[in-house]
Amino acid sequence: MKSLKISLLVTIIVSLSVLLAACDIRLTATPDTVSASENGGNGGNADAGEIAFLEEQLSNPELDEQTRASLQEKLDMAIRIATLQAATPVPGAQVQALDAVGGEGEEIPFNSGIFPGDEGLFKPSQALIENYWQEKVGEEYVQVFAGASGENPQQGLVIVVVTQADLVNSTTDFYPAAEASGSLHITEATPELVRMENQDGQAFCFKLAEGSFGCP
């Protein structure tokens, strides 16, 4: 259960970062970094937007049972966090709300591996995600999403989301591949290198430390 909670928390934080990006916050092809904490004044709106976005995803009648259950859990958690924040409207309320869910000072396991889709985190206009990899690296929670650009489905895209140990601050960076690369799919990954293929089986690699494409 704790593992599920930490995964949901990180996913919610990623969703908030994506929603902020949709509100004209600068996330570009070059690794410009956006910190969710820099936009703390919009926290209430971001929570409302996250809840509305999840509700919209759940209204899709074509969802399979597993995806619907996952989205419902995220919605329940988002509502719970928003309620806790509203009940403690003081500096640090977001941290207090997250502590109430996760447990202050506890080492909570984080599910590592490669998972299909993006569970509705990105709008089609932003990205068409095929799958993602996630792992706790040091004190950070790292997630790498692979797919194609929402504006050009023939252009591969990698999105790197890093959430800090406090579960409050996160960064989201978009890295487009070559225009004719095609949509990318993660085949294996380590904290240093993410290996991918396009639909034709052509290999691609992404170096996390450098934030650039290239196979060793």
Coordinates of N, CA and C in Angstrom, one line a residue:
M1 N 0.8 -1.2 0.0 CA 0.0 0.0 0.0 C 0.9 1.3 0.0
K2 N 1.9 1.3 0.8 CA 2.8 2.4 0.8 C 3.5 2.6 -0.5
S3 N 3.8 1.5 -1.2 CA 4.4 1.6 -2.5 C 3.5 2.3 -3.5
L4 N 2.2 1.9 -3.4 CA 1.2 2.4 -4.3 C 1.0 3.9 -4.0
K5 N 1.0 4.3 -2.7 CA 0.8 5.7 -2.3 C 2.0 6.6 -2.9
I6 N 3.2 6.1 -2.8 CA 4.3 6.9 -3.3 C 4.2 7.0 -4.8
S7 N 3.8 6.0 -5.5 CA 3.7 6.0 -6.9 C 2.6 7.0 -7.3
L8 N 1.5 7.0 -6.6 CA 0.4 7.9 -6.9 C 0.8 9.4 -6.6
L9 N 1.6 9.6 -5.5 CA 2.0 10.9 -5.2 C 2.9 11.5 -6.3
V10 N 3.9 10.7 -6.7 CA 4.8 11.1 -7.8 C 4.0 11.4 -9.0
T11 N 3.0 10.5 -9.4 CA 2.3 10.7 -10.6 C 1.5 12.0 -10.5
I12 N 0.9 12.3 -9.3 CA 0.1 13.5 -9.2 C 1.0 14.7 -9.4
I13 N 2.2 14.7 -8.8 CA 3.1 15.8 -9.0 C 3.5 16.0 -10.4
V14 N 3.7 14.8 -11.1 CA 4.0 14.9 -12.6 C 2.8 15.6 -13.3
S15 N 1.6 15.2 -12.9 CA 0.4 15.7 -13.6 C 0.4 17.2 -13.4
L16 N 0.7 17.7 -12.2 CA 0.6 19.1 -11.9 C 1.7 19.8 -12.7
S17 N 2.8 19.2 -12.9 CA 3.9 19.9 -13.7 C 3.4 20.0 -15.1
V18 N 2.8 18.9 -15.6 CA 2.3 18.9 -17.0 C 1.2 20.0 -17.2
L19 N 0.3 20.1 -16.2 CA -0.7 21.1 -16.3 C -0.2 22.5 -16.3
L20 N 0.8 22.7 -15.5 CA 1.5 24.0 -15.4 C 2.1 24.3 -16.8
A21 N 2.7 23.3 -17.4 CA 3.3 23.5 -18.7 C 2.2 23.9 -19.7
A22 N 1.0 23.3 -19.6 CA -0.1 23.7 -20.5 C -0.6 25.1 -20.3
C23 N -0.3 25.7 -19.2 CA -0.7 27.0 -18.8 C 0.4 28.0 -19.2
D24 N 1.1 27.7 -20.3 CA 2.1 28.6 -20.9 C 3.4 28.8 -20.0
I25 N 3.7 27.9 -19.1 CA 5.0 27.9 -18.5 C 6.0 27.3 -19.4
R26 N 7.2 27.9 -19.5 CA 8.1 27.6 -20.6 C 8.8 26.2 -20.4
L27 N 8.5 25.2 -21.2 CA 9.1 23.9 -21.3 C 9.5 23.7 -22.7
T28 N 10.8 23.8 -23.1 CA 11.1 23.8 -24.5 C 12.0 22.6 -24.8
A29 N 12.4 22.5 -26.1 CA 13.2 21.4 -26.6 C 14.6 21.4 -25.9
T30 N 15.1 22.5 -25.7 CA 16.4 22.6 -24.9 C 16.0 22.4 -23.4
P31 N 16.9 21.8 -22.6 CA 16.6 21.4 -21.3 C 16.3 22.6 -20.3
D32 N 15.3 23.5 -20.7 CA 14.9 24.5 -19.7 C 14.1 23.8 -18.6
T33 N 14.4 24.2 -17.4 CA 13.9 23.5 -16.2 C 12.8 24.3 -15.5
V34 N 11.8 23.7 -15.1 CA 10.7 24.3 -14.4 C 10.5 23.7 -13.1
S35 N 10.5 24.4 -12.0 CA 10.3 23.9 -10.7 C 8.9 24.2 -10.3
A36 N 8.2 23.1 -9.8 CA 6.8 23.3 -9.4 C 6.7 24.3 -8.2
S37 N 7.8 24.4 -7.4 CA 7.7 25.2 -6.3 C 7.8 26.7 -6.7
E38 N 8.3 27.0 -7.9 CA 8.4 28.4 -8.3 C 7.0 28.9 -8.6
N39 N 6.0 28.0 -8.8 CA 4.7 28.5 -9.1 C 3.7 28.1 -8.0
G40 N 4.2 28.2 -6.8 CA 3.4 27.9 -5.6 C 2.1 28.7 -5.5
G41 N 2.1 29.9 -6.0 CA 0.9 30.7 -5.9 C -0.2 30.2 -6.7
N42 N 0.0 29.3 -7.6 CA -1.1 28.7 -8.4 C -1.4 27.3 -7.9
G43 N -1.0 26.9 -6.8 CA -1.2 25.6 -6.3 C -2.6 25.1 -6.2
G44 N -3.5 26.0 -5.8 CA -4.9 25.7 -5.7 C -5.5 25.4 -7.0
N45 N -5.2 26.3 -8.0 CA -5.7 26.1 -9.4 C -5.2 24.8 -10.0
A46 N -3.9 24.5 -9.7 CA -3.3 23.3 -10.2 C -4.0 22.1 -9.7
D47 N -4.4 22.1 -8.4 CA -5.1 21.0 -7.8 C -6.4 20.8 -8.4
A48 N -7.2 21.9 -8.6 CA -8.5 21.8 -9.3 C -8.3 21.3 -10.7
G49 N -7.3 21.8 -11.4 CA -7.1 21.3 -12.8 C -6.7 19.8 -12.8
E50 N -5.9 19.4 -11.9 CA -5.6 18.0 -11.8 C -6.8 17.1 -11.6
I51 N -7.7 17.5 -10.7 CA -8.9 16.7 -10.4 C -9.8 16.7 -11.6
A52 N -10.0 17.9 -12.2 CA -10.8 18.0 -13.4 C -10.3 17.1 -14.6
F53 N -8.9 17.1 -14.7 CA -8.3 16.4 -15.8 C -8.5 14.9 -15.6
L54 N -8.4 14.4 -14.3 CA -8.6 13.0 -14.0 C -10.0 12.6 -14.2
E55 N -10.9 13.5 -13.8 CA -12.4 13.2 -14.0 C -12.7 13.1 -15.5
E56 N -12.1 13.9 -16.3 CA -12.3 13.9 -17.7 C -11.8 12.6 -18.3
Q57 N -10.6 12.1 -17.8 CA -10.0 10.9 -18.3 C -10.9 9.7 -17.9
L58 N -11.5 9.7 -16.7 CA -12.4 8.7 -16.3 C -13.7 8.6 -17.0
S59 N -14.1 9.7 -17.7 CA -15.3 9.7 -18.4 C -15.2 9.0 -19.8
N60 N -14.0 8.6 -20.1 CA -13.8 7.9 -21.4 C -14.3 6.4 -21.3
P61 N -15.4 6.1 -22.0 CA -16.0 4.7 -21.9 C -15.1 3.6 -22.4
E62 N -14.0 4.0 -23.1 CA -13.2 2.9 -23.7 C -12.0 2.5 -22.8
L63 N -11.9 3.0 -21.6 CA -10.9 2.7 -20.7 C -11.0 1.2 -20.3
D64 N -9.9 0.5 -20.2 CA -9.9 -0.8 -19.7 C -10.0 -0.8 -18.1
E65 N -10.3 -1.9 -17.5 CA -10.5 -1.9 -16.1 C -9.3 -1.5 -15.3
Q66 N -8.1 -1.9 -15.7 CA -6.9 -1.6 -15.0 C -6.6 -0.1 -15.0
T67 N -6.7 0.5 -16.2 CA -6.5 1.9 -16.3 C -7.5 2.7 -15.6
R68 N -8.8 2.3 -15.6 CA -9.8 3.0 -14.9 C -9.6 3.0 -13.4
A69 N -9.2 1.8 -12.9 CA -8.9 1.7 -11.5 C -7.7 2.5 -11.0
S70 N -6.7 2.6 -11.9 CA -5.5 3.4 -11.6 C -5.8 4.9 -11.6
L71 N -6.6 5.3 -12.6 CA -7.0 6.7 -12.6 C -7.9 7.1 -11.4
Q72 N -8.8 6.2 -11.0 CA -9.7 6.4 -9.9 C -8.9 6.6 -8.6
E73 N -7.8 5.7 -8.5 CA -7.0 5.9 -7.3 C -6.3 7.2 -7.3
K74 N -5.8 7.6 -8.4 CA -5.1 8.9 -8.5 C -6.1 10.1 -8.2
L75 N -7.3 10.0 -8.7 CA -8.3 11.0 -8.4 C -8.6 11.0 -6.9
D76 N -8.8 9.9 -6.3 CA -9.1 9.8 -4.8 C -7.9 10.5 -4.0
M77 N -6.7 10.2 -4.5 CA -5.5 10.7 -3.8 C -5.4 12.2 -4.0
A78 N -5.7 12.7 -5.2 CA -5.7 14.1 -5.5 C -6.7 14.9 -4.7
I79 N -7.9 14.3 -4.5 CA -8.9 15.0 -3.7 C -8.5 15.0 -2.3
R80 N -7.9 13.9 -1.8 CA -7.5 13.8 -0.4 C -6.4 14.9 -0.1
I81 N -5.4 15.0 -1.0 CA -4.4 16.0 -0.8 C -4.9 17.4 -0.9
A82 N -5.9 17.7 -1.8 CA -6.5 19.0 -1.9 C -7.2 19.3 -0.6
T83 N -7.9 18.3 -0.1 CA -8.7 18.5 1.1 C -7.8 18.9 2.3
L84 N -6.7 18.1 2.4 CA -5.7 18.4 3.5 C -5.1 19.7 3.3
Q85 N -4.8 20.1 2.1 CA -4.2 21.5 1.9 C -5.2 22.6 2.3
A86 N -6.4 22.4 1.9 CA -7.4 23.4 2.3 C -7.6 23.5 3.8
A87 N -7.4 22.4 4.5 CA -7.6 22.4 5.9 C -6.5 23.0 6.7
T88 N -5.3 23.2 6.0 CA -4.1 23.7 6.6 C -3.5 24.8 5.7
P89 N -4.2 25.9 5.5 CA -3.7 27.0 4.6 C -2.6 27.8 5.2
V90 N -1.5 27.2 5.4 CA -0.4 28.0 6.0 C 0.9 27.6 5.2
P91 N 2.0 28.4 5.3 CA 3.2 28.0 4.6 C 3.6 26.6 5.0
G92 N 3.9 25.8 3.9 CA 4.3 24.4 4.2 C 3.2 23.5 4.2
A93 N 2.0 24.0 3.9 CA 0.8 23.1 4.0 C 0.9 21.9 3.0
Q94 N 1.5 22.2 1.8 CA 1.6 21.1 0.9 C 2.5 20.0 1.4
V95 N 3.6 20.4 2.1 CA 4.5 19.4 2.7 C 3.7 18.6 3.8
Q96 N 3.0 19.3 4.6 CA 2.2 18.7 5.6 C 1.2 17.7 5.1
A97 N 0.6 18.1 4.0 CA -0.4 17.2 3.4 C 0.2 15.9 2.8
L98 N 1.4 16.1 2.2 CA 2.1 14.9 1.7 C 2.6 14.0 2.8
D99 N 3.1 14.7 3.9 CA 3.5 13.9 5.1 C 2.4 13.1 5.6
A100 N 1.2 13.7 5.6 CA 0.0 13.0 6.2 C -0.3 11.7 5.4
V101 N 0.0 11.8 4.1 CA -0.3 10.6 3.2 C 0.9 9.6 3.3
G102 N 2.1 10.1 3.2 CA 3.2 9.2 3.1 C 3.9 8.8 4.4
G103 N 3.8 9.7 5.4 CA 4.5 9.4 6.6 C 5.8 10.1 6.7
E104 N 6.0 11.0 7.6 CA 7.2 11.8 7.7 C 8.4 11.0 8.1
G105 N 9.5 11.1 7.3 CA 10.7 10.4 7.7 C 10.8 9.0 7.4
E106 N 9.7 8.4 6.7 CA 9.7 7.0 6.4 C 10.3 6.8 5.0
E107 N 11.0 5.7 4.9 CA 11.6 5.3 3.6 C 10.6 4.4 2.9
I108 N 9.9 5.0 1.9 CA 8.8 4.3 1.2 C 9.3 3.7 -0.1
P109 N 9.1 2.5 -0.4 CA 9.5 1.9 -1.6 C 8.9 2.5 -2.8
F110 N 9.6 2.5 -3.9 CA 9.1 3.1 -5.2 C 9.2 2.0 -6.3
N111 N 8.1 1.7 -6.9 CA 8.1 0.7 -7.9 C 8.9 1.1 -9.1
S112 N 9.9 0.2 -9.4 CA 10.8 0.5 -10.5 C 10.4 -0.4 -11.7
G113 N 10.7 0.1 -12.9 CA 10.4 -0.8 -14.1 C 9.9 0.0 -15.3
I114 N 9.5 -0.7 -16.3 CA 9.0 -0.1 -17.5 C 7.5 -0.4 -17.6
F115 N 6.7 0.7 -17.8 CA 5.2 0.5 -17.8 C 4.6 1.1 -19.0
P116 N 3.5 0.6 -19.5 CA 2.9 1.0 -20.7 C 2.2 2.4 -20.6
G117 N 2.1 3.1 -21.7 CA 1.3 4.4 -21.7 C 1.9 5.4 -20.7
D118 N 1.0 6.4 -20.4 CA 1.4 7.4 -19.5 C 0.2 7.6 -18.5
E119 N -0.8 6.8 -18.5 CA -2.0 6.8 -17.6 C -2.6 8.2 -17.7
G120 N -2.7 8.8 -18.9 CA -3.4 10.0 -19.1 C -2.7 11.3 -18.6
L121 N -1.4 11.2 -18.3 CA -0.7 12.4 -17.7 C -0.5 13.5 -18.8
F122 N -0.3 13.1 -20.0 CA -0.1 14.1 -21.1 C -1.2 14.2 -22.0
K123 N -1.6 15.4 -22.4 CA -2.6 15.6 -23.4 C -2.1 15.2 -24.8
P124 N -2.9 14.7 -25.7 CA -2.4 14.4 -27.0 C -1.7 15.5 -27.7
S125 N -2.1 16.7 -27.4 CA -1.5 17.9 -28.1 C -0.1 18.1 -27.6
Q126 N 0.3 17.5 -26.4 CA 1.6 17.7 -25.8 C 2.5 16.5 -26.3
A127 N 2.0 15.3 -26.1 CA 2.8 14.1 -26.4 C 2.0 12.9 -26.6
L128 N 2.5 12.0 -27.4 CA 1.8 10.7 -27.6 C 2.7 9.6 -27.0
I129 N 2.5 9.3 -25.8 CA 3.4 8.4 -25.0 C 3.2 6.9 -25.3
E130 N 4.2 6.2 -25.5 CA 4.1 4.7 -25.7 C 4.3 4.0 -24.4
N131 N 5.4 4.4 -23.7 CA 5.6 3.8 -22.4 C 6.6 4.6 -21.6
Y132 N 6.8 4.2 -20.3 CA 7.8 5.0 -19.5 C 8.5 4.1 -18.5
W133 N 9.7 4.6 -18.1 CA 10.5 3.9 -17.1 C 10.6 4.8 -15.9
Q134 N 10.6 4.2 -14.7 CA 10.8 4.9 -13.5 C 11.7 4.2 -12.5
E135 N 12.4 4.9 -11.7 CA 13.3 4.3 -10.6 C 13.7 5.4 -9.7
K136 N 13.9 5.1 -8.4 CA 14.4 6.0 -7.4 C 15.9 6.0 -7.6
V137 N 16.5 7.1 -7.9 CA 18.0 7.3 -8.1 C 18.5 8.2 -7.0
G138 N 19.2 7.6 -6.0 CA 19.6 8.4 -4.9 C 18.4 8.9 -4.1
E139 N 18.3 10.2 -3.9 CA 17.1 10.7 -3.2 C 16.1 11.3 -4.2
E140 N 16.2 11.0 -5.5 CA 15.3 11.5 -6.4 C 14.5 10.4 -7.1
Y141 N 13.2 10.8 -7.5 CA 12.4 9.8 -8.2 C 12.4 10.2 -9.7
V142 N 13.0 9.3 -10.5 CA 13.2 9.7 -11.9 C 12.2 8.9 -12.8
Q143 N 11.5 9.6 -13.7 CA 10.6 9.0 -14.7 C 11.0 9.5 -16.1
V144 N 11.0 8.5 -17.0 CA 11.4 8.9 -18.4 C 10.2 8.3 -19.3
F145 N 9.6 9.2 -20.0 CA 8.5 8.9 -20.9 C 9.0 8.9 -22.3
A146 N 8.6 8.0 -23.1 CA 9.0 7.9 -24.5 C 7.8 7.8 -25.5
G147 N 7.9 8.4 -26.6 CA 6.8 8.4 -27.6 C 7.1 9.3 -28.7
A148 N 6.1 10.2 -29.0 CA 6.2 11.1 -30.1 C 5.6 12.4 -29.8
S149 N 6.0 13.5 -30.5 CA 5.5 14.8 -30.3 C 4.0 14.8 -30.6
G150 N 3.3 15.6 -29.8 CA 1.8 15.7 -30.1 C 1.6 16.5 -31.4
E151 N 2.5 17.4 -31.7 CA 2.4 18.2 -32.9 C 2.9 17.5 -34.2
N152 N 3.8 16.6 -34.0 CA 4.4 15.9 -35.1 C 4.6 14.4 -34.7
P153 N 3.6 13.5 -35.0 CA 3.7 12.1 -34.6 C 4.9 11.4 -35.2
Q154 N 5.5 11.9 -36.2 CA 6.7 11.3 -36.8 C 8.0 11.7 -36.2
Q155 N 7.9 12.5 -35.2 CA 9.1 13.0 -34.4 C 9.1 12.4 -33.0
G156 N 10.1 11.6 -32.7 CA 10.2 11.0 -31.4 C 10.4 12.0 -30.3
L157 N 10.0 11.6 -29.1 CA 10.1 12.5 -28.0 C 10.4 11.8 -26.7
V158 N 11.3 12.4 -25.9 CA 11.6 11.8 -24.6 C 11.2 12.9 -23.6
I159 N 10.5 12.6 -22.5 CA 10.2 13.5 -21.4 C 10.8 13.0 -20.1
V160 N 11.6 13.8 -19.5 CA 12.2 13.4 -18.2 C 11.6 14.2 -17.1
V161 N 11.1 13.5 -16.1 CA 10.6 14.1 -14.9 C 11.4 13.6 -13.7
V162 N 11.9 14.6 -12.9 CA 12.6 14.3 -11.7 C 11.9 14.9 -10.5
T163 N 11.5 14.1 -9.6 CA 10.8 14.6 -8.4 C 11.8 14.5 -7.2
Q164 N 11.9 15.5 -6.4 CA 12.8 15.5 -5.3 C 12.3 14.7 -4.1
A165 N 13.1 14.4 -3.2 CA 12.8 13.6 -2.0 C 11.6 14.1 -1.2
D166 N 11.5 15.5 -1.3 CA 10.4 16.1 -0.5 C 9.0 15.9 -1.1
L167 N 9.0 15.3 -2.3 CA 7.8 15.0 -3.1 C 7.0 16.3 -3.4
V168 N 7.6 17.5 -3.3 CA 7.0 18.7 -3.6 C 7.6 19.3 -4.9
N169 N 8.9 19.4 -5.0 CA 9.6 20.0 -6.1 C 9.9 19.0 -7.2
S170 N 9.6 19.3 -8.4 CA 9.9 18.5 -9.6 C 10.2 19.3 -10.8
T171 N 10.9 18.7 -11.7 CA 11.3 19.3 -13.0 C 10.8 18.4 -14.1
T172 N 10.4 19.1 -15.2 CA 10.0 18.3 -16.4 C 10.7 18.9 -17.6
D173 N 11.4 18.1 -18.3 CA 12.2 18.5 -19.5 C 11.7 17.7 -20.7
F174 N 11.5 18.4 -21.8 CA 11.1 17.7 -23.1 C 12.3 17.7 -24.0
Y175 N 12.6 16.5 -24.6 CA 13.7 16.3 -25.5 C 13.2 15.7 -26.8
P176 N 13.0 16.5 -27.9 CA 12.6 15.9 -29.1 C 13.7 15.2 -29.9
A177 N 13.4 14.1 -30.5 CA 14.4 13.4 -31.3 C 14.4 14.0 -32.7
A178 N 15.1 13.4 -33.7 CA 15.1 13.9 -35.0 C 13.7 13.9 -35.6
E179 N 13.4 14.8 -36.5 CA 12.0 14.9 -37.0 C 11.4 13.7 -37.6
A180 N 12.2 12.9 -38.3 CA 11.7 11.7 -39.0 C 12.1 10.4 -38.2
S181 N 12.3 10.5 -36.9 CA 12.8 9.4 -36.1 C 11.6 8.4 -35.9
G182 N 10.4 8.9 -35.9 CA 9.2 8.1 -35.6 C 9.1 8.0 -34.0
S183 N 7.9 7.4 -33.7 CA 7.6 7.3 -32.2 C 8.6 6.3 -31.6
L184 N 9.0 6.6 -30.3 CA 10.0 5.8 -29.6 C 9.3 5.0 -28.5
H185 N 9.9 3.8 -28.3 CA 9.4 2.9 -27.3 C 10.6 2.4 -26.5
I186 N 10.5 2.5 -25.1 CA 11.6 2.1 -24.3 C 11.7 0.6 -24.2
T187 N 12.9 0.0 -24.4 CA 13.1 -1.4 -24.3 C 13.9 -1.8 -23.1
E188 N 14.8 -1.0 -22.6 CA 15.5 -1.2 -21.3 C 16.1 0.1 -20.9
A189 N 16.3 0.2 -19.6 CA 16.8 1.5 -19.0 C 17.6 1.3 -17.7
T190 N 18.6 2.2 -17.5 CA 19.3 2.3 -16.3 C 19.3 3.8 -15.9
P191 N 19.8 4.1 -14.7 CA 19.9 5.5 -14.4 C 20.8 6.3 -15.3
E192 N 21.7 5.6 -16.0 CA 22.6 6.3 -16.9 C 22.1 6.4 -18.4
L193 N 21.4 5.3 -18.8 CA 21.1 5.2 -20.3 C 19.7 4.6 -20.5
V194 N 18.9 5.2 -21.3 CA 17.6 4.6 -21.7 C 17.7 4.2 -23.2
R195 N 17.5 2.9 -23.4 CA 17.5 2.4 -24.8 C 16.1 2.3 -25.3
M196 N 15.9 2.7 -26.6 CA 14.6 2.7 -27.2 C 14.7 2.2 -28.6
E197 N 13.5 2.0 -29.2 CA 13.4 1.6 -30.6 C 12.2 2.4 -31.2
N198 N 12.3 2.6 -32.5 CA 11.1 3.2 -33.2 C 10.3 2.0 -33.8
Q199 N 9.3 2.3 -34.6 CA 8.4 1.3 -35.1 C 9.1 0.4 -36.1
D200 N 10.2 0.9 -36.7 CA 11.0 0.1 -37.7 C 12.1 -0.7 -37.0
G201 N 12.2 -0.7 -35.7 CA 13.2 -1.4 -35.0 C 14.6 -0.7 -34.9
Q202 N 14.6 0.6 -35.4 CA 15.9 1.3 -35.3 C 16.1 1.7 -33.8
A203 N 17.4 1.5 -33.4 CA 17.8 1.8 -32.0 C 18.1 3.2 -31.8
F204 N 17.6 3.7 -30.6 CA 17.9 5.0 -30.1 C 18.3 4.9 -28.6
C205 N 19.2 5.8 -28.2 CA 19.6 5.9 -26.8 C 19.5 7.3 -26.3
F206 N 19.2 7.4 -25.0 CA 19.1 8.7 -24.4 C 20.0 8.7 -23.1
K207 N 21.0 9.6 -23.0 CA 21.9 9.7 -21.9 C 21.2 10.7 -20.9
L208 N 20.9 10.1 -19.7 CA 20.2 10.9 -18.7 C 21.0 12.0 -18.2
A209 N 22.3 11.7 -17.8 CA 23.1 12.7 -17.2 C 23.4 13.9 -18.1
E210 N 23.5 13.6 -19.4 CA 23.8 14.7 -20.4 C 22.5 15.3 -21.0
G211 N 21.4 14.6 -20.9 CA 20.2 15.1 -21.5 C 20.3 15.2 -23.0
S212 N 20.8 14.1 -23.6 CA 21.0 14.1 -25.0 C 20.9 12.7 -25.6
F213 N 20.6 12.6 -26.9 CA 20.5 11.3 -27.6 C 21.9 10.8 -28.0
G214 N 22.1 9.5 -28.1 CA 23.3 9.0 -28.6 C 23.6 7.6 -27.9
C215 N 23.9 6.6 -28.7 CA 24.3 5.3 -28.1 C 25.8 5.2 -28.0
P216 N 26.2 4.5 -26.9 CA 27.6 4.4 -26.6 C 28.2 3.4 -27.6

